[in-house]
Structure formats: structure tokens, C-alpha cells
Coordinates of C-alpha atoms in Angstrom, one line a residue:
Chain A
M11 CA 145.6 220.7 62.8
I12 CA 144.5 217.1 62.9
E13 CA 141.2 218.1 61.4
I14 CA 142.8 220.0 58.6
L15 CA 145.1 217.0 57.8
N16 CA 142.0 214.8 57.9
I17 CA 140.3 217.0 55.4
L18 CA 143.3 216.8 53.1
Y19 CA 143.4 213.0 53.6
L20 CA 139.7 212.6 52.6
L21 CA 140.1 214.8 49.6
V22 CA 143.1 212.7 48.4
V23 CA 141.0 209.6 49.0
C24 CA 138.2 211.0 46.9
F25 CA 140.7 211.7 44.1
V26 CA 142.3 208.3 44.3
M27 CA 139.1 206.2 44.8
F28 CA 137.1 207.8 41.9
S29 CA 140.1 207.5 39.5
F30 CA 139.2 203.8 39.5
P31 CA 138.4 201.9 37.3
L32 CA 138.4 203.7 34.0
N33 CA 141.6 205.8 34.1
N34 CA 143.8 202.9 33.1
I35 CA 146.1 202.8 30.1
Y36 CA 144.7 199.4 29.0
I37 CA 141.0 200.2 29.4
K38 CA 141.5 203.7 28.0
N39 CA 142.9 202.3 24.7
K40 CA 139.6 200.5 24.2
L41 CA 137.6 203.6 25.0
I42 CA 139.4 205.9 22.6
K43 CA 136.3 206.3 20.4
Y44 CA 134.5 207.9 23.4
N45 CA 137.0 210.8 23.5
L46 CA 136.7 211.1 27.3
G47 CA 138.4 213.9 29.2
I48 CA 139.8 213.4 32.7
F49 CA 136.7 214.8 34.4
E50 CA 134.4 212.7 32.3
I51 CA 136.4 209.7 33.3
Y52 CA 136.0 210.6 36.9
S53 CA 132.3 211.1 36.4
A54 CA 132.0 207.7 34.8
N55 CA 133.9 206.1 37.7
I56 CA 131.5 207.8 40.1
L57 CA 128.5 206.3 38.3
F58 CA 130.2 202.9 38.3
L59 CA 131.1 203.0 42.0
L60 CA 127.7 204.4 43.0
T61 CA 126.0 201.6 41.2
L62 CA 128.3 199.1 43.0
F63 CA 127.5 200.8 46.4
L64 CA 123.8 200.7 45.7
F65 CA 124.0 196.9 45.0
L66 CA 126.2 196.3 48.1
S67 CA 123.9 198.4 50.4
F68 CA 121.5 195.5 50.4
F69 CA 123.9 193.3 52.3
N70 CA 125.2 193.5 55.9
F71 CA 128.9 193.7 56.2
N72 CA 131.6 196.0 57.6
I73 CA 131.8 198.8 55.1
I74 CA 135.4 199.7 56.1
Y75 CA 136.4 196.5 54.2
L76 CA 134.5 197.7 51.1
F77 CA 136.3 201.1 51.4
L78 CA 139.7 199.4 51.8
T79 CA 139.1 197.0 49.0
I80 CA 138.2 199.7 46.5
L81 CA 141.0 202.0 47.7
S82 CA 143.5 199.2 47.3
F83 CA 142.3 198.5 43.7
A84 CA 142.5 202.3 43.1
F85 CA 146.0 202.4 44.4
L86 CA 147.1 199.4 42.3
N87 CA 145.5 201.2 39.4
L88 CA 147.8 204.1 39.9
F89 CA 150.6 201.9 38.4
F90 CA 148.7 201.7 35.2
F91 CA 147.5 205.2 35.3
D92 CA 147.4 207.6 32.4
W93 CA 149.2 210.5 34.1
K94 CA 149.6 212.4 30.8
I95 CA 145.9 213.2 30.9
F96 CA 146.4 215.3 34.0
K97 CA 149.1 217.5 32.4
K98 CA 146.6 219.3 30.2
H99 CA 144.3 220.0 33.1
I100 CA 146.6 221.4 35.8
I101 CA 144.7 224.7 36.1
P102 CA 141.2 223.2 36.3
L103 CA 142.6 220.7 38.8
I104 CA 144.0 223.4 41.0
I105 CA 140.7 225.3 40.9
L106 CA 138.9 222.0 41.8
F107 CA 141.1 221.4 44.7
L108 CA 140.8 225.0 46.0
F109 CA 137.0 224.9 45.8
L110 CA 137.0 221.5 47.4
L111 CA 139.2 222.7 50.2
S112 CA 137.3 225.8 50.9
Y113 CA 133.9 224.1 50.9
S114 CA 135.2 221.3 53.1
L115 CA 136.6 223.9 55.5
E116 CA 133.1 225.5 55.5
I117 CA 131.5 222.2 56.4
S118 CA 134.0 221.5 59.1
T119 CA 133.6 224.9 60.6
Y120 CA 129.8 224.7 60.7
P121 CA 129.2 221.0 61.4
Y122 CA 125.4 221.5 61.4
L123 CA 122.6 219.4 59.9
D124 CA 119.5 221.0 58.7
W125 CA 116.0 219.7 59.2
D126 CA 115.7 216.8 56.7
A127 CA 119.2 215.7 57.4
S128 CA 118.9 215.6 61.2
V129 CA 115.5 213.8 61.4
N130 CA 115.9 211.5 58.4
W131 CA 119.1 211.1 56.4
I132 CA 121.5 210.9 59.3
F133 CA 119.8 207.8 60.7
K134 CA 120.2 206.0 57.4
T135 CA 123.8 207.0 57.5
L136 CA 124.2 205.7 61.0
N137 CA 122.6 202.5 60.0
F138 CA 125.1 201.8 57.3
K139 CA 128.0 203.1 59.4
S140 CA 127.0 200.5 62.0
N141 CA 127.4 197.9 59.2
Y142 CA 123.7 197.2 58.8
G143 CA 122.1 196.8 55.4
F144 CA 119.1 198.3 53.6
E145 CA 116.6 195.9 55.3
N146 CA 117.5 197.3 58.7
L147 CA 116.4 200.8 57.8
K148 CA 112.9 199.9 59.1
N149 CA 114.4 199.8 62.6
V150 CA 115.9 203.3 62.6
P151 CA 114.1 206.7 63.0
G152 CA 113.3 208.7 59.8
Y153 CA 111.2 207.9 56.8
V154 CA 111.6 204.4 55.7
G155 CA 110.2 205.2 52.3
Y156 CA 113.0 207.5 51.4
P157 CA 115.9 206.1 49.2
H158 CA 119.3 205.7 50.7
L159 CA 122.1 205.8 48.2
G160 CA 123.5 209.2 49.3
T161 CA 123.5 208.1 52.9
Y162 CA 125.5 205.0 52.1
L163 CA 128.2 207.1 50.5
W164 CA 128.1 209.4 53.5
A165 CA 128.5 206.5 55.9
L166 CA 131.4 205.0 53.8
F167 CA 133.5 208.2 53.9
W168 CA 132.6 208.9 57.6
K169 CA 133.9 205.4 58.4
A170 CA 137.0 206.0 56.4
S171 CA 137.8 209.2 58.3
F172 CA 140.3 209.4 61.1
I173 CA 137.9 211.7 63.0
D174 CA 134.7 210.1 64.0
Y175 CA 132.2 212.9 63.2
E176 CA 129.5 212.8 60.7
Y177 CA 130.6 215.9 58.7
T178 CA 133.7 214.1 57.4
G179 CA 131.4 211.8 55.4
R180 CA 129.9 214.8 53.6
F181 CA 133.0 216.0 51.8
V182 CA 132.4 213.4 49.1
F183 CA 129.1 215.1 48.3
I184 CA 131.0 218.3 47.6
F185 CA 133.6 216.3 45.5
I186 CA 130.9 214.9 43.3
Y187 CA 129.0 218.2 43.1
L188 CA 132.1 220.1 42.1
L189 CA 133.2 217.5 39.7
S190 CA 130.0 217.8 37.7
F191 CA 130.9 221.4 36.8
F192 CA 134.3 220.3 35.5
T193 CA 132.7 217.6 33.5
L194 CA 130.6 220.2 31.8
I195 CA 133.5 222.4 31.1
D196 CA 135.6 219.5 29.8
N197 CA 133.5 219.4 26.6
L198 CA 133.8 223.1 25.7
K199 CA 136.0 224.1 22.9
I200 CA 137.4 227.3 24.5
S201 CA 140.8 228.3 25.9
T202 CA 142.0 227.1 29.3
I203 CA 141.8 230.6 30.7
N204 CA 138.2 231.1 29.6
K205 CA 137.4 227.6 31.1
A206 CA 138.9 228.7 34.4
I207 CA 137.0 232.0 34.4
L208 CA 133.7 230.2 33.5
L209 CA 134.3 227.6 36.2
I210 CA 134.9 230.1 38.9
V211 CA 131.9 232.1 37.9
I212 CA 129.4 229.2 37.6
I213 CA 130.6 227.5 40.8
T214 CA 130.3 230.8 42.7
I215 CA 126.8 231.6 41.4
C216 CA 125.6 228.0 42.0
F217 CA 126.7 228.0 45.6
D218 CA 123.9 227.5 48.1
K219 CA 123.9 226.6 51.8
I220 CA 121.9 223.5 50.8
L221 CA 125.3 222.1 49.9
L222 CA 126.6 222.2 53.4
Y223 CA 123.9 220.9 55.7
G224 CA 123.5 217.3 54.9
Y225 CA 120.9 217.5 52.2
Q226 CA 120.9 215.1 49.2
E227 CA 120.4 217.9 46.7
P228 CA 124.1 218.3 45.7
L229 CA 124.2 214.7 44.6
M230 CA 121.0 215.0 42.6
F231 CA 122.3 218.2 41.1
S232 CA 125.4 216.5 39.9
V233 CA 123.8 213.3 38.6
C234 CA 121.2 215.3 36.6
I235 CA 124.1 217.2 35.0
L236 CA 125.8 213.9 34.2
F237 CA 122.7 212.4 32.7
V238 CA 122.2 215.3 30.2
T239 CA 126.0 215.4 29.5
L240 CA 125.9 211.7 28.6
V241 CA 122.9 212.2 26.3
E242 CA 124.7 215.1 24.7
K243 CA 127.8 212.9 24.1
I244 CA 125.8 210.4 22.1
T245 CA 126.7 210.9 18.4
N246 CA 126.0 209.0 15.2
K247 CA 128.9 206.6 15.9
K248 CA 127.8 203.1 16.3
N249 CA 128.2 200.8 19.4
L250 CA 128.4 203.5 22.1
Y251 CA 127.7 200.8 24.7
L252 CA 129.6 202.6 27.4
N253 CA 127.5 205.8 27.0
Y254 CA 124.2 203.8 27.2
T255 CA 125.4 201.7 30.1
L256 CA 126.4 204.9 32.0
L257 CA 123.1 206.5 31.1
I258 CA 121.2 203.5 32.6
F259 CA 123.4 203.6 35.8
C260 CA 122.8 207.3 36.0
A261 CA 119.0 206.9 35.7
N262 CA 119.1 204.3 38.4
I263 CA 121.2 206.4 40.7
I264 CA 118.7 209.3 40.3
L265 CA 115.9 207.0 41.5
W266 CA 117.9 206.0 44.6
I267 CA 118.9 209.4 45.8
K268 CA 115.6 211.0 46.4
N269 CA 111.9 210.1 45.8
E270 CA 111.3 212.9 43.4
G271 CA 114.1 211.3 41.3
M272 CA 111.3 209.4 39.6
L273 CA 109.7 212.6 38.3
I274 CA 113.0 214.1 37.5
L275 CA 114.0 211.1 35.4
V276 CA 110.7 211.4 33.5
L277 CA 111.6 215.0 32.7
L278 CA 115.2 214.2 31.8
N279 CA 113.8 211.9 29.1
F280 CA 113.0 215.0 27.0
F281 CA 116.6 215.2 26.2
I282 CA 116.6 211.6 24.9
L283 CA 113.3 212.1 23.1
F284 CA 114.6 215.1 21.2
K285 CA 118.1 213.7 20.5
K286 CA 118.2 213.1 16.8
Q287 CA 121.3 210.9 17.0
I288 CA 119.5 208.3 19.0
A289 CA 117.5 205.9 16.9
N290 CA 113.8 205.6 17.8
K291 CA 114.3 201.9 18.6
I292 CA 117.0 202.7 21.2
K293 CA 114.9 205.5 22.6
I294 CA 112.1 203.0 23.2
I295 CA 114.5 200.5 24.7
L296 CA 115.9 203.2 27.1
F297 CA 112.4 204.3 28.2
L298 CA 111.5 200.6 28.8
I299 CA 114.6 200.1 30.9
F300 CA 113.9 203.3 32.9
L301 CA 110.4 202.1 33.5
T302 CA 111.8 198.7 34.6
L303 CA 114.2 200.5 37.0
I304 CA 111.2 202.4 38.6
L305 CA 109.2 199.2 39.0
I306 CA 112.2 197.4 40.5
K307 CA 112.7 200.2 43.0
K308 CA 109.0 200.2 43.8
N309 CA 108.9 196.4 44.4
I310 CA 112.1 196.5 46.5
F311 CA 110.4 199.0 48.8
L312 CA 107.2 197.1 48.9
F313 CA 109.0 193.8 49.6
Y314 CA 111.2 195.2 52.4
F315 CA 108.9 197.8 54.0
G316 CA 105.5 197.3 52.5
Q317 CA 105.3 200.9 51.3
F318 CA 106.4 203.0 48.4
L319 CA 106.5 206.8 48.8
F320 CA 105.9 209.2 46.0
G321 CA 106.7 212.4 47.9
W322 CA 106.9 212.9 51.6
E323 CA 105.3 210.5 54.1
G324 CA 101.5 210.8 54.0
Y325 CA 101.6 212.3 50.5
E326 CA 98.3 211.7 48.6
F327 CA 96.9 213.2 45.4
I328 CA 93.7 215.1 45.5
A329 CA 90.8 213.7 43.5
I330 CA 90.7 214.6 39.8
S331 CA 87.4 216.3 40.3
E332 CA 89.0 218.7 42.7
F333 CA 91.8 219.7 40.3
F334 CA 90.1 223.0 39.4
S335 CA 88.0 223.5 42.4
F336 CA 88.1 227.1 43.8
E337 CA 89.7 225.9 47.1
V338 CA 92.7 224.2 45.2
L339 CA 93.0 227.0 42.6
Q340 CA 93.6 229.4 45.5
R341 CA 97.0 227.8 45.9
L342 CA 98.2 229.0 42.6
P343 CA 99.1 232.6 43.5
F344 CA 101.1 231.5 46.5
L345 CA 103.0 228.8 44.4
I346 CA 103.7 231.2 41.6
Y347 CA 105.1 233.7 44.2
Q348 CA 107.3 230.9 45.6
I349 CA 108.5 230.0 42.1
A350 CA 109.4 233.7 41.5
I351 CA 111.3 233.9 44.7
T352 CA 113.2 230.7 43.8
I353 CA 114.1 232.0 40.4
V354 CA 115.5 235.1 41.9
K355 CA 117.3 233.1 44.6
Y356 CA 119.1 230.9 42.1
P357 CA 120.7 233.1 39.4
I358 CA 121.1 230.0 37.1
Y359 CA 117.4 230.3 36.3
L360 CA 117.6 234.0 35.5
L361 CA 120.7 233.4 33.4
F362 CA 119.0 230.5 31.6
I363 CA 115.9 232.6 30.8
A364 CA 118.2 235.4 29.5
C365 CA 120.3 233.1 27.4
I366 CA 117.3 231.3 25.9
L367 CA 115.6 234.6 25.0
I368 CA 118.7 235.9 23.4
S369 CA 119.2 232.6 21.6
L370 CA 115.7 232.6 20.3
I371 CA 115.9 236.2 19.1
K372 CA 119.3 235.6 17.4
E373 CA 118.7 232.2 15.9
K374 CA 114.9 232.4 15.4
N375 CA 114.8 228.6 15.8
F376 CA 112.4 227.5 18.5
I377 CA 112.8 223.7 17.7
K378 CA 116.6 223.7 18.2
N379 CA 116.3 224.4 21.9
L380 CA 112.9 222.6 22.4
D381 CA 114.4 220.0 24.8
F382 CA 115.6 222.7 27.2
I383 CA 112.5 224.8 26.9
L384 CA 110.2 221.9 27.6
F385 CA 112.4 220.7 30.4
F386 CA 112.2 224.2 32.0
L387 CA 108.4 224.5 31.6
F388 CA 107.7 221.0 32.9
N389 CA 110.3 221.3 35.7
I390 CA 108.5 224.4 37.0
S391 CA 105.1 222.8 36.5
M392 CA 106.2 219.6 38.3
A393 CA 107.6 221.6 41.2
M394 CA 104.3 223.5 41.5
A395 CA 102.2 220.3 40.9
I396 CA 103.8 218.5 43.8
F397 CA 102.2 221.1 46.2
Y398 CA 99.2 221.9 44.1
L399 CA 98.0 218.3 43.9
T400 CA 98.4 217.1 47.4
T401 CA 95.7 216.5 50.0
D402 CA 98.2 217.6 52.7
L403 CA 96.7 220.6 54.5
S404 CA 100.2 221.8 55.4
W405 CA 101.1 222.2 51.7
K406 CA 102.0 225.8 52.2
H407 CA 104.7 224.9 54.8
H408 CA 106.1 222.1 52.5
A409 CA 106.2 224.5 49.6
K410 CA 108.0 227.1 51.6
V411 CA 110.7 224.8 52.8
G412 CA 110.9 222.4 49.8
L413 CA 110.1 224.1 46.5
D414 CA 113.4 225.9 46.3
R415 CA 115.3 222.6 46.9
I416 CA 113.3 220.8 44.3
L417 CA 114.2 223.5 41.7
Y418 CA 117.9 223.6 42.9
Q419 CA 118.6 220.0 42.2
T420 CA 117.5 220.2 38.6
S421 CA 119.1 223.6 38.0
G422 CA 122.4 222.1 37.0
V423 CA 120.8 221.0 33.7
Y424 CA 120.4 224.6 32.6
L425 CA 124.1 225.1 33.0
I426 CA 124.6 222.9 29.9
F427 CA 122.6 225.3 27.8
I428 CA 124.1 228.4 29.4
L429 CA 127.7 227.2 28.8
R430 CA 126.8 226.2 25.2
F431 CA 125.4 229.7 24.8
F432 CA 128.6 231.3 26.1
E433 CA 130.7 229.0 23.9
N434 CA 128.8 229.9 20.8
F435 CA 127.9 233.5 21.2
I436 CA 130.6 235.0 23.5
F437 CA 133.8 233.1 23.3
N438 CA 133.5 232.2 19.6
N439 CA 132.6 235.8 18.7
K440 CA 135.7 237.0 20.4
K441 CA 137.8 234.5 18.5
N442 CA 136.3 235.7 15.2
Chain B
M4 CA 165.0 237.0 42.8
N5 CA 162.4 234.3 43.3
L6 CA 159.7 237.0 43.8
K7 CA 160.8 238.6 40.6
K8 CA 160.4 235.3 38.8
I9 CA 156.9 234.8 40.2
Y10 CA 156.0 238.3 39.2
K11 CA 157.3 237.9 35.7
N12 CA 155.3 234.8 35.1
K13 CA 151.7 236.0 34.5
N14 CA 150.2 232.6 35.1
N15 CA 151.5 232.6 38.7
I16 CA 149.9 236.0 39.3
Y17 CA 146.6 234.7 38.0
L18 CA 146.9 231.6 40.2
I19 CA 147.5 233.7 43.2
I20 CA 144.5 235.9 42.4
V21 CA 142.3 232.8 41.9
F22 CA 143.6 231.3 45.1
L23 CA 142.8 234.4 47.1
F24 CA 139.4 234.8 45.4
I25 CA 138.3 231.2 46.1
M26 CA 139.6 231.2 49.6
H27 CA 138.1 234.6 50.4
Q28 CA 134.6 234.1 48.9
S29 CA 134.0 231.1 51.1
N30 CA 135.6 232.6 54.2
S31 CA 138.3 229.9 54.2
F32 CA 140.9 231.9 56.1
K33 CA 138.3 232.7 58.9
N34 CA 137.2 229.0 58.8
L35 CA 140.8 227.9 59.2
F36 CA 141.2 230.1 62.2
I37 CA 137.9 228.8 63.7
I38 CA 138.9 225.1 63.2
K39 CA 142.3 225.8 64.7
K40 CA 140.9 227.7 67.7
F41 CA 137.8 225.7 68.6
D42 CA 137.7 221.9 68.7
I43 CA 134.8 220.1 67.1
T44 CA 132.8 219.8 70.4
E45 CA 133.0 223.5 70.9
R46 CA 131.9 224.2 67.4
L47 CA 129.0 221.8 67.7
V48 CA 127.9 223.5 70.9
K49 CA 128.2 226.9 69.2
Y50 CA 125.9 225.9 66.4
S51 CA 123.5 223.5 68.1
G52 CA 123.5 225.2 71.5
Y53 CA 124.4 223.9 75.0
C54 CA 120.9 224.1 76.4
E55 CA 119.0 225.7 73.6
N56 CA 117.8 224.6 70.1
A57 CA 119.1 221.0 69.6
S58 CA 121.2 221.3 72.7
Y59 CA 124.2 219.2 71.7
G60 CA 126.3 220.4 74.6
F61 CA 124.0 219.2 77.3
I62 CA 123.4 215.8 75.6
N63 CA 127.1 215.3 75.1
D64 CA 127.9 216.1 78.7
V65 CA 125.2 213.7 80.0
Y66 CA 126.5 210.8 77.7
N67 CA 130.1 211.4 78.5
K68 CA 129.8 211.9 82.3
N69 CA 127.5 208.9 82.7
L70 CA 129.4 206.7 80.2
I71 CA 126.0 205.9 78.5
K72 CA 126.3 203.4 75.6
E73 CA 122.6 203.1 74.8
N74 CA 119.8 205.2 73.4
I75 CA 117.8 207.2 75.9
E76 CA 114.7 209.2 75.4
I77 CA 115.3 212.8 74.4
L78 CA 112.4 215.2 74.6
N79 CA 112.7 218.7 73.3
D80 CA 110.2 221.4 74.4
N81 CA 111.4 223.9 71.8
P82 CA 108.5 224.2 69.3
N83 CA 111.0 224.5 66.4
F84 CA 112.4 221.1 67.3
T85 CA 109.2 219.1 67.4
F86 CA 110.7 216.3 65.2
N87 CA 113.4 215.8 67.7
N88 CA 116.4 216.8 65.8
S89 CA 118.6 216.0 68.8
I90 CA 118.4 212.2 68.8
W91 CA 121.0 211.7 66.2
F92 CA 123.9 213.2 68.2
K93 CA 124.2 210.0 70.3
Y94 CA 122.2 207.4 68.4
Y95 CA 123.2 203.8 68.5
T96 CA 121.7 201.7 65.7
N97 CA 119.6 198.7 66.8
V98 CA 120.1 199.4 70.5
K99 CA 116.9 199.7 72.5
I100 CA 115.8 202.9 74.2
D101 CA 116.2 202.9 77.9
K102 CA 113.0 204.3 79.1
N103 CA 114.3 204.8 82.6
K104 CA 116.5 207.7 81.5
I105 CA 115.2 210.8 79.9
I106 CA 116.9 214.0 78.7
L107 CA 114.4 216.9 78.7
L108 CA 115.6 219.9 76.7
N109 CA 114.3 223.5 76.7
N110 CA 111.7 222.6 79.3
K111 CA 108.7 224.9 79.4
N112 CA 106.0 223.4 81.6
S113 CA 106.7 219.7 81.3
I114 CA 107.9 219.0 84.9
Y115 CA 106.2 219.5 88.2
Y116 CA 108.5 219.5 91.2
I117 CA 107.6 217.1 93.9
D118 CA 110.7 217.9 96.0
N119 CA 114.1 219.4 95.3
D120 CA 115.4 216.6 93.2
T121 CA 112.2 214.7 92.3
V122 CA 109.8 215.7 89.5
K123 CA 106.7 214.4 87.7
L124 CA 107.2 214.5 83.9
T125 CA 104.3 215.1 81.6
F126 CA 105.5 215.8 78.0
K127 CA 102.9 216.8 75.4
K128 CA 100.0 215.4 77.5
K129 CA 101.8 212.0 78.0
V130 CA 102.5 211.2 81.6
Y131 CA 106.0 209.7 82.0
G132 CA 106.0 209.3 85.8
I133 CA 108.2 210.3 88.7
Y134 CA 111.9 210.9 88.0
K135 CA 115.0 212.0 89.9
I136 CA 117.0 214.9 88.6
S137 CA 120.5 213.6 87.9
K138 CA 121.7 216.7 86.1
K139 CA 120.2 220.1 85.6
F140 CA 121.5 223.0 83.6
D141 CA 119.1 226.0 83.0
N142 CA 116.0 224.4 81.3
C143 CA 117.7 221.1 80.5
F144 CA 117.3 218.0 82.7
Y145 CA 118.8 214.6 82.8
L146 CA 116.2 212.5 84.6
E147 CA 116.4 208.9 85.9
K148 CA 113.4 206.8 87.0
K149 CA 112.9 206.7 90.7

């Protein structure tokens, strides 16, 4: 019973903490031009707070004080809360809470950490939970070259829990993961009942055990969705400073969750590149800022640990002359087979392929969806290239255990296209 | 009367269906039962093993019964756990590893009996030395330096 109460307490803490700082009647009046829904506000708060946590993770201090401070501010903020905004979203909120509860119960029932989590991520979490900062990561087991933002969040919520077990810190991953679906749905112009049906369907088909076993993929999945949602929100209106700020925060967070975040960020730039509403000058500024963020991360790792990892530890590229050697080319059939398995394993990919084909046939406009098509092709190519271009002789093993996870974390991006497709071709047709 | 009201309001019916669907598809009712019936230690033992796989149960017992508040070497002979996925169960950050105490899990051929409670430990070709068996369960050993 205590465990169940603890789950409920942590879920309420998630709801309260991430309602701060933007859901405030005074701030909201200034942000009216952004037309933010409740779930978008929550997502923006997550980006703000994660950026704050990233900054604070470089210092040694008792993280329970950080937790209490933010929670106190969030509680105070409840007095200036825009409660009306919740009224319109009762049904989605109930669905969110039910999914949160059921996934949290699943984590509690099977408090199990999978390979990466038990040999790497958990030690970073324990480091932060013991109130040590980023610099001390070199003294704990695991790969020092892996980024740490997700584990800081894990430690923070573990410390906040009344039950001292690591799994309690992982509920927040589920909260952020689920919230990204609701942020997506927030923008659709369809009835509440259709939103509810869509939510239940997409959350159910996106479920994977990866979510439960301490991996960082759920976070990456959500932040990728938020990145593309933010790009989609940019219109011709001037001075959308908040959107651009959040986009930069989001890019930075992607870099600090996992090492492949760097590659994913490069791919996500397609959406900025093909966004007509963003002026070329701003596109260049954004690309330069992203490049700076990558260089800052690289230099921080070099400064503290003297190493900067691209993939897993010991990862090295093969020489250019070997790119098309027979020995390396032999890897292709296996990798293509693994990709095929992953596409079948995650229905989002199949659904995306089906939607894009129907869309191309119906609209006969290749350019309109070029950003998603290129993202898909480069995403698949990137996932294959990581294992194709390595000197590591155990590439086959790495591909078997890692390729599906690489593709899972970017799969949320396709949901944006799938939902837009449903909105345009299915729900709108019904209306007509 | 109340039931009639609930039945009349279609939204309530939908919500009940949604509730049942979500809770059912992730086995929430079963999970609630498991959480209620088995405490966290029992669940961890069930999924990490007592003296198999990561062997949470044995490690937990050794730490609790000996009131250990430091890191001790944990060796796992199970080939699927070569990266020592068991250390984190009782890991203390920035606390040195006490080399005089060793937990050997899923032993295959790592110990050679000198007498009833004394063994010579050689794990993956590294000779650790002579140890006294302080606790033994199946193929799991808690060893202390003689």
C-alpha cells in the first residue's frame, strides 16, 4: 500500500513540478501570441527545468534542496495558476493519468534494470544521488564519456521518493515520455473524442519494454518530438523568441541525454532547413548555435575527463579506403535484415511508410513532405552507418542489441506526420 | 439510481471502457496484486535471482546480515553477466572497495577447496588468494580474507 501511495505522490509531484514556471496567469498573458495549450506549456516547462538541471549538475550540493526549492516555487505558483486551461482537457488528463499509473505500476512490479542501465546509467544516478557533481563521474563505474542529464533527473526523483529504491526515480521518464504524445495531440484540430482515441492508439502501439528498464531512450524519444513540434509551431509571426529559445534548449538537451544525440540533432535540422517560415538568416544562426553547443559539450568532456566519445567506448571509424572493401560490404545484408526486423517491431515505421505512400499518391507532391522523407532515409542510413563504419569487430553484437533502440528514440518524429495525415485525410473527410 | 445516472451518461461509460482498456493492456490489476502481495525485496529477488543471474538476493543478505557499509568486490561467473551487472545493488559512491571481502556469484570453477571453510580463489585467471567462506548458498559465496 505504501508503495502505491508513493507512486501516486511521485506522479502528483511530476504534475506540480512541471507546471512551473510557465503556467502562470501573469506570464501567460505575455505569451498569448504563442497560443500554447496546457500540454505544450508542460513541455516548455520540462525544457526549462531540464536545462536548469543540466547547469546545476556541474556543482556538488544536496539535490534534495534543489528538489524542495523547485517544488516550493511550483506550489507557490499554484496560487497564480490558470486553472481554466485544465477544464478543456479533462479527458486527455484522465487518459494521461491512467497511462502514467499503469506504466508506473509496471515499473514497480518489475524493478529490473537492463544491460546499459545496470552497468552504466545507474552509477551516474548513484553519483548524483550521493550529491556529487559531474566531475565526480570519473570516479564511478560505467562509461565516463556518456552524457548524464537523464541520470540527474532519475537521481532527483529517486531522492524525492519516500521509498529508497532506484525504480521510483524512473517514473519521471514515463511522465515526460507520455506528455510528448499529449503535446502532439494538443495541436490537432479534431474533436476531443477523436483525440482520445488517437492518444490511446498511438500510446499503445509505441509501447516498448525499453521504457521500463532504465534506458534513456524514452527521454530522447520525447525530446525529439518536442524539437519537431517547436519547429512546426514557428509561423510567419515576428519575435517568436520563446520558440527559438526552447528550440535551443531542446537541442542542448538532446546532446546531453545520449551520445548519438549529436547525430540526431544533425538529422533534426532537416526540419529547420525545409521550414519556409524561418528566414535563412535565422536558420544559419540556429545552425551556428547548435554547432557551438556541440563544441561546448565536446570541450566540457575533454576538460573534465580528457575524452569525447562519439558512439560506445572504443568506437573508431574505419579508414575511408575501406568503405567499400568486400569485407565491410559484407555487413550490409545483416544490417538491412536488422533494419527490416526493427521496422516490423515498431509499427510506427510501418504506419509512417503507409501514410507517406498514400500521401504521395493522393497529393502527388513530393516536395511537401521532403523533410520527413529525408529524415526517414537519413535516419535509417545513420543507424546502419554507425555499425557499418566501425572498426569494432563485435559490430554484429552491437547492431543486434543497439540498432532497434537507436531507431526507437527517433521514431516519435514520424508520429507528427502520421497524426497530420490522420487529421487531414481521415478525420477531416469524415467531417466533410 | 446512481447506477442509472452513470449508465445514462454516455461519457461515463466511455471513461469506464477507457479505464478498463488502459489498466488491462498493461496488466495493471495483476501488477497491483503483485505489489500488494510481494514486497520490493521479494520482487527484486524474483527478477534478479537469489543465487542466479545478477543474484540480488544473496548480495542483499550478505550486506544486511554483516551490516556492510562499503563497496566489496563482486565477481559473477555467469557468462551473461561479464560486465558485472550486480555491483549497483549496493554501490556506495566514492567509497573504496574493500579487497578483503569478496562475493562470488554463480561459481563455476573459480574456487579450489583447501579445507571445509577455506578456499583459494582464482577468477578469470587472476589469483585472488586464500579466503574463508563466511556464507555459502548453492554456487554463491561470501568470502573474507584469511
